[in-house]
PDB file of C-alpha atoms in Angstrom:
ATOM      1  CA  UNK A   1      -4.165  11.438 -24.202  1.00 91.00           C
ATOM      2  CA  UNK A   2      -3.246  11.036 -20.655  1.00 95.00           C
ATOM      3  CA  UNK A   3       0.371  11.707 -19.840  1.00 96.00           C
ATOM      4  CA  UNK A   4       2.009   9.674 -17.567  1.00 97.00           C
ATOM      5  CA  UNK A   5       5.159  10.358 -14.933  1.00 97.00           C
ATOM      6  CA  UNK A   6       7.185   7.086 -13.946  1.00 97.00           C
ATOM      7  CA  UNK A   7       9.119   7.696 -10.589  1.00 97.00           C
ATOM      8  CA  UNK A   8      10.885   4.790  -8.991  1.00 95.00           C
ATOM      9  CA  UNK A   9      14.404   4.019  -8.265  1.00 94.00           C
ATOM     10  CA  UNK A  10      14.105   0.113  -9.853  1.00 93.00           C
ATOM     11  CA  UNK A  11      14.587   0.796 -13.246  1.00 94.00           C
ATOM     12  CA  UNK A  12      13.421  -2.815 -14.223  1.00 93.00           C
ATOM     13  CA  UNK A  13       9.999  -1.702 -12.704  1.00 92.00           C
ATOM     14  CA  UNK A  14      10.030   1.149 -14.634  1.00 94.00           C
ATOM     15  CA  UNK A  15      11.265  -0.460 -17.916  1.00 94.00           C
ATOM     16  CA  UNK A  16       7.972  -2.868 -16.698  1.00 93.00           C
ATOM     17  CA  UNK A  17       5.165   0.421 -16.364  1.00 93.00           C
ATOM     18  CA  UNK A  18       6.373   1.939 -19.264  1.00 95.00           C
ATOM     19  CA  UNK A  19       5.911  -1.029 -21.867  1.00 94.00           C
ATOM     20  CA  UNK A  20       2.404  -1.457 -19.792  1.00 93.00           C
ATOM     21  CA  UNK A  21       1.080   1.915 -20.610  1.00 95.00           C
ATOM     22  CA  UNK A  22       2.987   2.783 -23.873  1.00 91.00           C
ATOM     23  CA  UNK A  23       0.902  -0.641 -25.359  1.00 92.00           C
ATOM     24  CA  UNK A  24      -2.188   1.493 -24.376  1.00 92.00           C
ATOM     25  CA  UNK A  25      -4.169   3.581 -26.690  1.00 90.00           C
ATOM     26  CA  UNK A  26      -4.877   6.802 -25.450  1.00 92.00           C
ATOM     27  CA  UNK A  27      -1.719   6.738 -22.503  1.00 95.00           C
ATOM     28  CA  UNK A  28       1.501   8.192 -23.294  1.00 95.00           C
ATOM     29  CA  UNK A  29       4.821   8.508 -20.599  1.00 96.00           C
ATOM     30  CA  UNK A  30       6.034  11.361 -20.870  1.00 97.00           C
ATOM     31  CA  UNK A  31       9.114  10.756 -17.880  1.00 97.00           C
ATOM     32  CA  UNK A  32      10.850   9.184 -15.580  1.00 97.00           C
ATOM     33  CA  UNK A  33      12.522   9.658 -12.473  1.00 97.00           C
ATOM     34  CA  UNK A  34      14.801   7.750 -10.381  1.00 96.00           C
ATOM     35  CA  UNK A  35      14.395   9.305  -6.470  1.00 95.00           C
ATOM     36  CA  UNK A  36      11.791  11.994  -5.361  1.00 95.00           C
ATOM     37  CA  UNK A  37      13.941  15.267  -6.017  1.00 96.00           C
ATOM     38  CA  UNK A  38      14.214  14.224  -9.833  1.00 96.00           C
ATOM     39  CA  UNK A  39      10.596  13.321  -9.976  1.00 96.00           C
ATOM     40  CA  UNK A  40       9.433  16.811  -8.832  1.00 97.00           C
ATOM     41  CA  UNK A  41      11.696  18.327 -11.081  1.00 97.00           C
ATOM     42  CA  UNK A  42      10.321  16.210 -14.202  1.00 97.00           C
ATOM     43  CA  UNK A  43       6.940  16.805 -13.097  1.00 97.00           C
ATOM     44  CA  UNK A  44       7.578  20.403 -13.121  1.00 97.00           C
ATOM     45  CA  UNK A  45       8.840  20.545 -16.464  1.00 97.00           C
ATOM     46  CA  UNK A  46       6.668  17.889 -18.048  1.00 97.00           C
ATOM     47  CA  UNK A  47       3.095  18.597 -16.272  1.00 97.00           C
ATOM     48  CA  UNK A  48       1.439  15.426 -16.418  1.00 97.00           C
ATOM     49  CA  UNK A  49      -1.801  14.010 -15.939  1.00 96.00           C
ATOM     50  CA  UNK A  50      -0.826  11.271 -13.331  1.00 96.00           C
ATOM     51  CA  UNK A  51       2.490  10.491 -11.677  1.00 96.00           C
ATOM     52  CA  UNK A  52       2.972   6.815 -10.686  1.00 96.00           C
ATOM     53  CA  UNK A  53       5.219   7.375  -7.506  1.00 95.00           C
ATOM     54  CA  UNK A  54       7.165   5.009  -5.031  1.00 93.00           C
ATOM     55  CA  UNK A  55       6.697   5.021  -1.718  1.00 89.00           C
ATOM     56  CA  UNK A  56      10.322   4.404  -0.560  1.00 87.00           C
ATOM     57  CA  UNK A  57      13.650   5.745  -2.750  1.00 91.00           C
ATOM     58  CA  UNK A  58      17.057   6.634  -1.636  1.00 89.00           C
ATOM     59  CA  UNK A  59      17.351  10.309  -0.577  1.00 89.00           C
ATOM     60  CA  UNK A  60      14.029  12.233  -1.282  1.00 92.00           C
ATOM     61  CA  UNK A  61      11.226   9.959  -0.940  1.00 91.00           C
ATOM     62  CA  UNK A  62       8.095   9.536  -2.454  1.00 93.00           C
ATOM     63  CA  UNK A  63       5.481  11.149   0.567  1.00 92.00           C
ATOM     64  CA  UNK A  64       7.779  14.359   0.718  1.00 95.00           C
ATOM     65  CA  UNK A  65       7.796  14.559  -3.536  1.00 96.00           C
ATOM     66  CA  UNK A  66       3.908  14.290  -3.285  1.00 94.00           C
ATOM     67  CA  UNK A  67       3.814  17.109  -0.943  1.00 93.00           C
ATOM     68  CA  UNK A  68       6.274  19.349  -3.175  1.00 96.00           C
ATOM     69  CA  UNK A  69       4.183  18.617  -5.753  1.00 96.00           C
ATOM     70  CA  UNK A  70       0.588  18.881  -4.402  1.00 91.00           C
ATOM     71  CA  UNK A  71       2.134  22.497  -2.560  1.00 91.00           C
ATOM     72  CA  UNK A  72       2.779  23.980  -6.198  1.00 95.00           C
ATOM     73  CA  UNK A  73      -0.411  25.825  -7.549  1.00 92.00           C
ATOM     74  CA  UNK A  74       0.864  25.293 -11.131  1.00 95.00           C
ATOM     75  CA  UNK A  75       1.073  21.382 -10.967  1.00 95.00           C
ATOM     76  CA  UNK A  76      -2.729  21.424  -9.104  1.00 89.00           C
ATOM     77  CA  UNK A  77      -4.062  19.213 -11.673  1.00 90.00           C
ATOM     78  CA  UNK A  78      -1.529  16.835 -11.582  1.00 94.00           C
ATOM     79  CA  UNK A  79      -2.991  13.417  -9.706  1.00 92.00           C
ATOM     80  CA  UNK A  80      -0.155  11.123  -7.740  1.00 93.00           C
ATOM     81  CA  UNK A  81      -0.845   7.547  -7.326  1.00 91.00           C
ATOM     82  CA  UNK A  82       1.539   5.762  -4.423  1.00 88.00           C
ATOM     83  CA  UNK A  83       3.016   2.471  -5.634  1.00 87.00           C
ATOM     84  CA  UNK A  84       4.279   0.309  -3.231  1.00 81.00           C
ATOM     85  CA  UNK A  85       4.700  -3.800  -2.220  1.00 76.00           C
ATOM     86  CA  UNK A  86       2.843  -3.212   1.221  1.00 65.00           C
ATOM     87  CA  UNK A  87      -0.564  -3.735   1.708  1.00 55.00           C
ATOM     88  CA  UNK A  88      -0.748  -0.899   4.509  1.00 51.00           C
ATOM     89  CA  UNK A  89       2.123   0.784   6.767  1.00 55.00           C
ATOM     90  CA  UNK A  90       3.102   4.085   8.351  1.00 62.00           C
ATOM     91  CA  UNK A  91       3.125   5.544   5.050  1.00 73.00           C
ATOM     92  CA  UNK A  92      -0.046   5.401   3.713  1.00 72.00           C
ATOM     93  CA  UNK A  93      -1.898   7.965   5.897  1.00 72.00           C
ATOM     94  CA  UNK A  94       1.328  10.348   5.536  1.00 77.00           C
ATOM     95  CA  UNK A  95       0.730   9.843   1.694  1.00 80.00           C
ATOM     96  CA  UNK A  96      -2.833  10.812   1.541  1.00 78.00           C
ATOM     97  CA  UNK A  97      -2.158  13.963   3.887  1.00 77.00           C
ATOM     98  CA  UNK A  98       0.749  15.037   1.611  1.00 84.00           C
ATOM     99  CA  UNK A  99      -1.971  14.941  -1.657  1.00 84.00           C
ATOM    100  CA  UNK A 100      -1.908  11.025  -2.883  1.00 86.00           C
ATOM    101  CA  UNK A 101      -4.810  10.616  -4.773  1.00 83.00           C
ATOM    102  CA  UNK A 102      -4.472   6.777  -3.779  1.00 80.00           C
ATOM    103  CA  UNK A 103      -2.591   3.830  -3.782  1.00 80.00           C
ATOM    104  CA  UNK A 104      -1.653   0.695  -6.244  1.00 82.00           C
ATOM    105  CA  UNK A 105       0.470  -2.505  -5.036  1.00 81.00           C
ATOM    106  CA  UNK A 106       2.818  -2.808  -7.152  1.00 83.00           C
ATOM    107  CA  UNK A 107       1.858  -6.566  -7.712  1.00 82.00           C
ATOM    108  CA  UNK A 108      -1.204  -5.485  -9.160  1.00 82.00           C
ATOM    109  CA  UNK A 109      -2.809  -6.844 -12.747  1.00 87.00           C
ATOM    110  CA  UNK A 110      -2.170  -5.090 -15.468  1.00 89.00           C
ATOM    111  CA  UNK A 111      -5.873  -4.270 -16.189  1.00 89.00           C
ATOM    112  CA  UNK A 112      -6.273  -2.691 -12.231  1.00 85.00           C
ATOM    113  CA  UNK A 113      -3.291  -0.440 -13.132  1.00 88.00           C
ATOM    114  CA  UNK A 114      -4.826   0.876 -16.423  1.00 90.00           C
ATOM    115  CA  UNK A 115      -8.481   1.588 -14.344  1.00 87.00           C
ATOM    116  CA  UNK A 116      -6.373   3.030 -11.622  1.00 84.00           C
ATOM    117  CA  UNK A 117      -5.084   5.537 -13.828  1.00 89.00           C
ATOM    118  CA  UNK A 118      -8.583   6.516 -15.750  1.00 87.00           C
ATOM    119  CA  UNK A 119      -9.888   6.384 -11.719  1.00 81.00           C
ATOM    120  CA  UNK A 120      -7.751   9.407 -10.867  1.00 84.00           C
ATOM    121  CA  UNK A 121      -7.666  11.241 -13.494  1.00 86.00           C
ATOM    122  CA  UNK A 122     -11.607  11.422 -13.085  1.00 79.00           C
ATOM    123  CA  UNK A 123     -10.948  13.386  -9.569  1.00 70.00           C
ATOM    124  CA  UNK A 124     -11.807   9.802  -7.887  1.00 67.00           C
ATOM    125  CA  UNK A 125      -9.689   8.228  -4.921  1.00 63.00           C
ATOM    126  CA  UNK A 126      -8.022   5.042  -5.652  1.00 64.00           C
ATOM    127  CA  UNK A 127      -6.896   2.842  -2.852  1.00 58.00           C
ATOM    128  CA  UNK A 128      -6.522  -1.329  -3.591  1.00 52.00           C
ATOM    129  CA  UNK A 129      -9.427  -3.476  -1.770  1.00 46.00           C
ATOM    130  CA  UNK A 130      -6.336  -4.605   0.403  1.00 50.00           C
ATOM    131  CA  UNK A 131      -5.463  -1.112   1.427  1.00 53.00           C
ATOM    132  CA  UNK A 132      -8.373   0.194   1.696  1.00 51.00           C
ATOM    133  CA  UNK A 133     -10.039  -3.195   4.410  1.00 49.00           C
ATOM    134  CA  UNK A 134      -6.689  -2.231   6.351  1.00 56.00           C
ATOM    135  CA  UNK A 135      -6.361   1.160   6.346  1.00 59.00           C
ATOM    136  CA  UNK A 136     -10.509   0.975   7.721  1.00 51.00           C
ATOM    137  CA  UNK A 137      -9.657  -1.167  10.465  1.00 55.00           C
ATOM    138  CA  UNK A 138      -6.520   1.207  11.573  1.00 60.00           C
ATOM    139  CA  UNK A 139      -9.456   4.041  11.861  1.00 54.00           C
ATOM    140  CA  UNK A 140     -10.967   1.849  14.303  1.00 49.00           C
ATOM    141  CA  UNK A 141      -8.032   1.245  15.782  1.00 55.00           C
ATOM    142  CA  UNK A 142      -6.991   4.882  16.703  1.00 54.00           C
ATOM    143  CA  UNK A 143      -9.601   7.726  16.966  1.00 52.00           C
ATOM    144  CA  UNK A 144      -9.239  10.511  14.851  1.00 50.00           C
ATOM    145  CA  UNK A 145      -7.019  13.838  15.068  1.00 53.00           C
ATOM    146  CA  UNK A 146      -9.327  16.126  15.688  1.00 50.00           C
ATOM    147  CA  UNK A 147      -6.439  18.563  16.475  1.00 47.00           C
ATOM    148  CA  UNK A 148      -4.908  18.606  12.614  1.00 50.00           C
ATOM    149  CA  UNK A 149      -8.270  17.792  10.845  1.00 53.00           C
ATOM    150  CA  UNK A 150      -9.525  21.035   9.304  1.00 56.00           C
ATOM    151  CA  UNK A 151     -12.707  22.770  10.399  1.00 67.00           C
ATOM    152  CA  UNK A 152     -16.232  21.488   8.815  1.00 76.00           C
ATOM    153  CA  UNK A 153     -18.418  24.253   9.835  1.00 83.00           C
ATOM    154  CA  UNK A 154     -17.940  25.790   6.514  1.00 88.00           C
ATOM    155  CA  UNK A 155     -20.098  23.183   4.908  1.00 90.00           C
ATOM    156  CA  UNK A 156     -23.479  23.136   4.902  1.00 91.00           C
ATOM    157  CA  UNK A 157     -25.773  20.381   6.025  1.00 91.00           C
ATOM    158  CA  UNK A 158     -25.908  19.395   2.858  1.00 92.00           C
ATOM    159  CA  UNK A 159     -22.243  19.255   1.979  1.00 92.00           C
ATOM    160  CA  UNK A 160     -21.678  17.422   5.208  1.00 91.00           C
ATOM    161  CA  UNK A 161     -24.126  14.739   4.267  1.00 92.00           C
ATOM    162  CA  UNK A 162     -22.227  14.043   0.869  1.00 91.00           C
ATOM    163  CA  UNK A 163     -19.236  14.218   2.181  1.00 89.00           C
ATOM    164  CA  UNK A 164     -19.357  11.405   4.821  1.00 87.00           C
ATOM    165  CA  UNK A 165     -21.512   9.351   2.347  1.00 87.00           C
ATOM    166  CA  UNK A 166     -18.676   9.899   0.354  1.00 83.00           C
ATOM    167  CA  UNK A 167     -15.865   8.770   2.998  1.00 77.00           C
ATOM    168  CA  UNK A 168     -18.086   5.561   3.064  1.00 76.00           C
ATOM    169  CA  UNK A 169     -17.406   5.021  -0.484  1.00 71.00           C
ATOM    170  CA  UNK A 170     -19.971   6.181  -2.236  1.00 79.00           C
ATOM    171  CA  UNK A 171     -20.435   6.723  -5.977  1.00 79.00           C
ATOM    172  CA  UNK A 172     -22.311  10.148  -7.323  1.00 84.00           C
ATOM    173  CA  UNK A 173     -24.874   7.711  -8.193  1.00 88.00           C
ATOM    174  CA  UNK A 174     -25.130   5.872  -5.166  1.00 87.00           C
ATOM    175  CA  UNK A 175     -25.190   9.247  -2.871  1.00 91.00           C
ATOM    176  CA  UNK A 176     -28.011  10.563  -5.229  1.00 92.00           C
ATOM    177  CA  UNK A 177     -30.283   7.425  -4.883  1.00 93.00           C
ATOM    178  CA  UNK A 178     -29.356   7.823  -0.784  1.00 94.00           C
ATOM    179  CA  UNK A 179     -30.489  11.517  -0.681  1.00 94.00           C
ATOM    180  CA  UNK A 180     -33.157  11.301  -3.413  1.00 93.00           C
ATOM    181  CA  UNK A 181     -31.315  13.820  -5.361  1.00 93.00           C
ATOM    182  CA  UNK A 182     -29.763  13.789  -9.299  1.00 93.00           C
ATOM    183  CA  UNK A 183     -26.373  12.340 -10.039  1.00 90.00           C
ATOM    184  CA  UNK A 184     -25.483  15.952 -11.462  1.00 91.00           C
ATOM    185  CA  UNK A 185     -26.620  17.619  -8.018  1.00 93.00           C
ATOM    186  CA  UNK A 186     -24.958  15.007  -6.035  1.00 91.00           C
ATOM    187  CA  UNK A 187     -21.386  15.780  -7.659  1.00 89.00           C
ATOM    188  CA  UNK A 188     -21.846  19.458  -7.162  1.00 92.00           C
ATOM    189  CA  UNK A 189     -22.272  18.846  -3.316  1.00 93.00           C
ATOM    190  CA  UNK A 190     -18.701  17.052  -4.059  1.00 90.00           C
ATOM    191  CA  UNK A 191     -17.062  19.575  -5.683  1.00 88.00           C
ATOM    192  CA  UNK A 192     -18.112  22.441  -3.555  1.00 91.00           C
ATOM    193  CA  UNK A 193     -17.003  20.229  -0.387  1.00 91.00           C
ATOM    194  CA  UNK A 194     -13.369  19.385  -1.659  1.00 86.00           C
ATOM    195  CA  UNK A 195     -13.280  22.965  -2.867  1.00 86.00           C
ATOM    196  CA  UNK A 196     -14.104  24.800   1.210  1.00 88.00           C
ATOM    197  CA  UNK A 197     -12.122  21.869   2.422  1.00 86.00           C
ATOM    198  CA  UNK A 198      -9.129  22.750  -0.061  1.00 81.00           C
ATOM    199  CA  UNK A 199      -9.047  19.098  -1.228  1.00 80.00           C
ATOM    200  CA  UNK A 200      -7.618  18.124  -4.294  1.00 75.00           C
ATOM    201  CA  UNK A 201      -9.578  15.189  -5.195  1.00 73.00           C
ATOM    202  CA  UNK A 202     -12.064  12.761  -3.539  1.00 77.00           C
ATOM    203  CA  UNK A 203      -8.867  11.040  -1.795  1.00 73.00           C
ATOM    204  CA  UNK A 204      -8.288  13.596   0.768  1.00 76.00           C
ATOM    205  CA  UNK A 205     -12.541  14.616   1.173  1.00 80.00           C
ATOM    206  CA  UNK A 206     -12.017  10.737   2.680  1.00 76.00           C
ATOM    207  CA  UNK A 207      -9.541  11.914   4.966  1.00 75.00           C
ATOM    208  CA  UNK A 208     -10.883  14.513   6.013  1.00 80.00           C
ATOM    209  CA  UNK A 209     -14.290  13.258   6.940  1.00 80.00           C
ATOM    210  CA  UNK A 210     -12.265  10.354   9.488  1.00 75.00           C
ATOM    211  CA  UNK A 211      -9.756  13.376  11.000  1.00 75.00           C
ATOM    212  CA  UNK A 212     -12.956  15.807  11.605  1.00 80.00           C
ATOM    213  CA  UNK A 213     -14.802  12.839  13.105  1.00 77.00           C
ATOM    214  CA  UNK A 214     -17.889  13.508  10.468  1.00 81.00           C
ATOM    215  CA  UNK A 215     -17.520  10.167   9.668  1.00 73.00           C
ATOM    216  CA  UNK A 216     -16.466   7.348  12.338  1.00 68.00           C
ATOM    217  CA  UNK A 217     -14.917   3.953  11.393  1.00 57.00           C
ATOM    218  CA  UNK A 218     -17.296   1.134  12.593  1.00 52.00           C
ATOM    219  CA  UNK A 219     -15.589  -1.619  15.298  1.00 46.00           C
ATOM    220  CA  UNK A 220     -15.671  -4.971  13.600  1.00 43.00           C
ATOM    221  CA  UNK A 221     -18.453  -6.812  13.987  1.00 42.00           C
ATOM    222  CA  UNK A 222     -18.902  -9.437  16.809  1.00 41.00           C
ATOM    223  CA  UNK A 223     -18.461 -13.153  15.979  1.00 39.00           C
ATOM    224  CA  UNK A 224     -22.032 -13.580  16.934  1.00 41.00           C
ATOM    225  CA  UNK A 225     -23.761 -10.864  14.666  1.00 40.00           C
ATOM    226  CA  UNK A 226     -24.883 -11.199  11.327  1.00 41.00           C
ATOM    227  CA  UNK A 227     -22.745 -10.285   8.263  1.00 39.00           C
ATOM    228  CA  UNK A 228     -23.833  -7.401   5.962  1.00 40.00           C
ATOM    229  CA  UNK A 229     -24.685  -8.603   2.645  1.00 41.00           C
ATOM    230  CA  UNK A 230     -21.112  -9.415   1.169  1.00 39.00           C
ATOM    231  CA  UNK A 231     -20.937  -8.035  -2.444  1.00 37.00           C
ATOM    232  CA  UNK A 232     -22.359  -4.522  -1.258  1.00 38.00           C
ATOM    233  CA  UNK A 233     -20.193  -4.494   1.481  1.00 35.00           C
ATOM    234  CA  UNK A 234     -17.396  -5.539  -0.286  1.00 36.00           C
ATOM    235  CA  UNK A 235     -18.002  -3.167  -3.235  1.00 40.00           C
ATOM    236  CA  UNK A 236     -17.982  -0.495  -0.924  1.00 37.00           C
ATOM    237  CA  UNK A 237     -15.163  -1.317   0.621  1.00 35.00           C
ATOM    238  CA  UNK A 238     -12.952  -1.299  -2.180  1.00 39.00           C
ATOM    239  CA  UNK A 239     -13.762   2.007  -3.691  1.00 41.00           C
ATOM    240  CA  UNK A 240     -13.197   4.619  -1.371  1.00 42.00           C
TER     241      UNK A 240
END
């Protein structure tokens, strides 16, 4: 059963989630909260599995509630998905810093919440195709900050490689076939990454590949060159 933690100040839109995911087999809510402080403190006492959390509330917001709640040892299993009506602003790379584990649009099927939820409760990162084209392009946009990003010579050449196929979106599966390695070895690579880099899921191994500069954001194509084969690239693109 995966237990669920509703925080939002709209109480129509929570009304909305929690008929959603208590029609679901296998999902239960176990809360709700109406601003940030009242989240953390429900989260606290509740422990779920995934916290669906708004961006913007009155008083305590939703980045500083996902950093009071990624900063508690006790609640490290706990994944937060952001949940906002913006396709990308100043909040989003705030968000994943603070411990996000992705983000939804609130306008979102039904069916792309539900995965969402099973997404992050595997230890994947979950960002909307939207979000995720945007917040690419505001990589390219601005270089990276080298000065915050943590250190990578702790990982080995190996670790490295994962970890910025990973940034490019990568599956297990897909990063095995690229280094000619097993699915099972490819994950371990993973795990042992996030765990030097102290990341909590594959969310912030994403960050910090673009802050380090391991991984660079490529400058959109000119109008001239060819496209890249559109599914793949697509694919990719949407599953960071």
């Amino acid at each position: 059963m995966i237990r669920v933690v509703l925080v939002d100040d709209q109480a129509l839109m929570r009304a909305g989630f929690r008929a959603l995911l208590d029609a679901e087999d296998g999902i239960e809510v176990v809360g709700e909260a109406v601003d940030g402080d009242a989240g953390v403190e429900v989260v606290r006492r509740r422990v779920p599995d995934v916290v669906l959390m708004d961006v913007q509330m009155p008083g305590t917001g939703g980045i500083e509630a996902t950093r009071r709640i990624a900063a508690d040892p006790a609640l490290a299993a706990v994944r937060v998905v952001m949940l906002t009506n913006y396709g990308l602003d100043a909040y989003v790379f705030d968000a994943l810093r603070a411990g996000a584990s992705g983000f939804l649009l609130k306008d979102s099927e039904p069916a792309d919440l539900l995965t969402g939820i099973a997404v992050v409760v595997r230890g994947d990162a979950l960002l909307s195709p939207s979000v995720t084209r945007r917040l690419i392009g505001a990589f390219v946009a601005r270089p990276p900050d080298r000065a915050t990003a943590p250190g990578l010579e702790c990982l080995t050449p190996r670790e490295r490689e994962v970890t910025a196929l990973a940034a490019r979106g990568l599956t297990n599966e897909e990063i095995a076939a690229h280094m000619v390695i097993s699915p099972f070895t490819a994950k371990t690579h993973v795990s042992r990454a996030m765990t030097k880099l102290g990341a909590r899921d594959r969310a912030q191994l994403v960050v910090f590949a673009y802050e380090s500069g391991l991984v660079t954001a490529r400058a959109p194509r000119s109008a001239g060159a060819a496209p890249p084969d559109g599914t793949t690239a697509r694919r990719r693109a949407d599953r960071l």
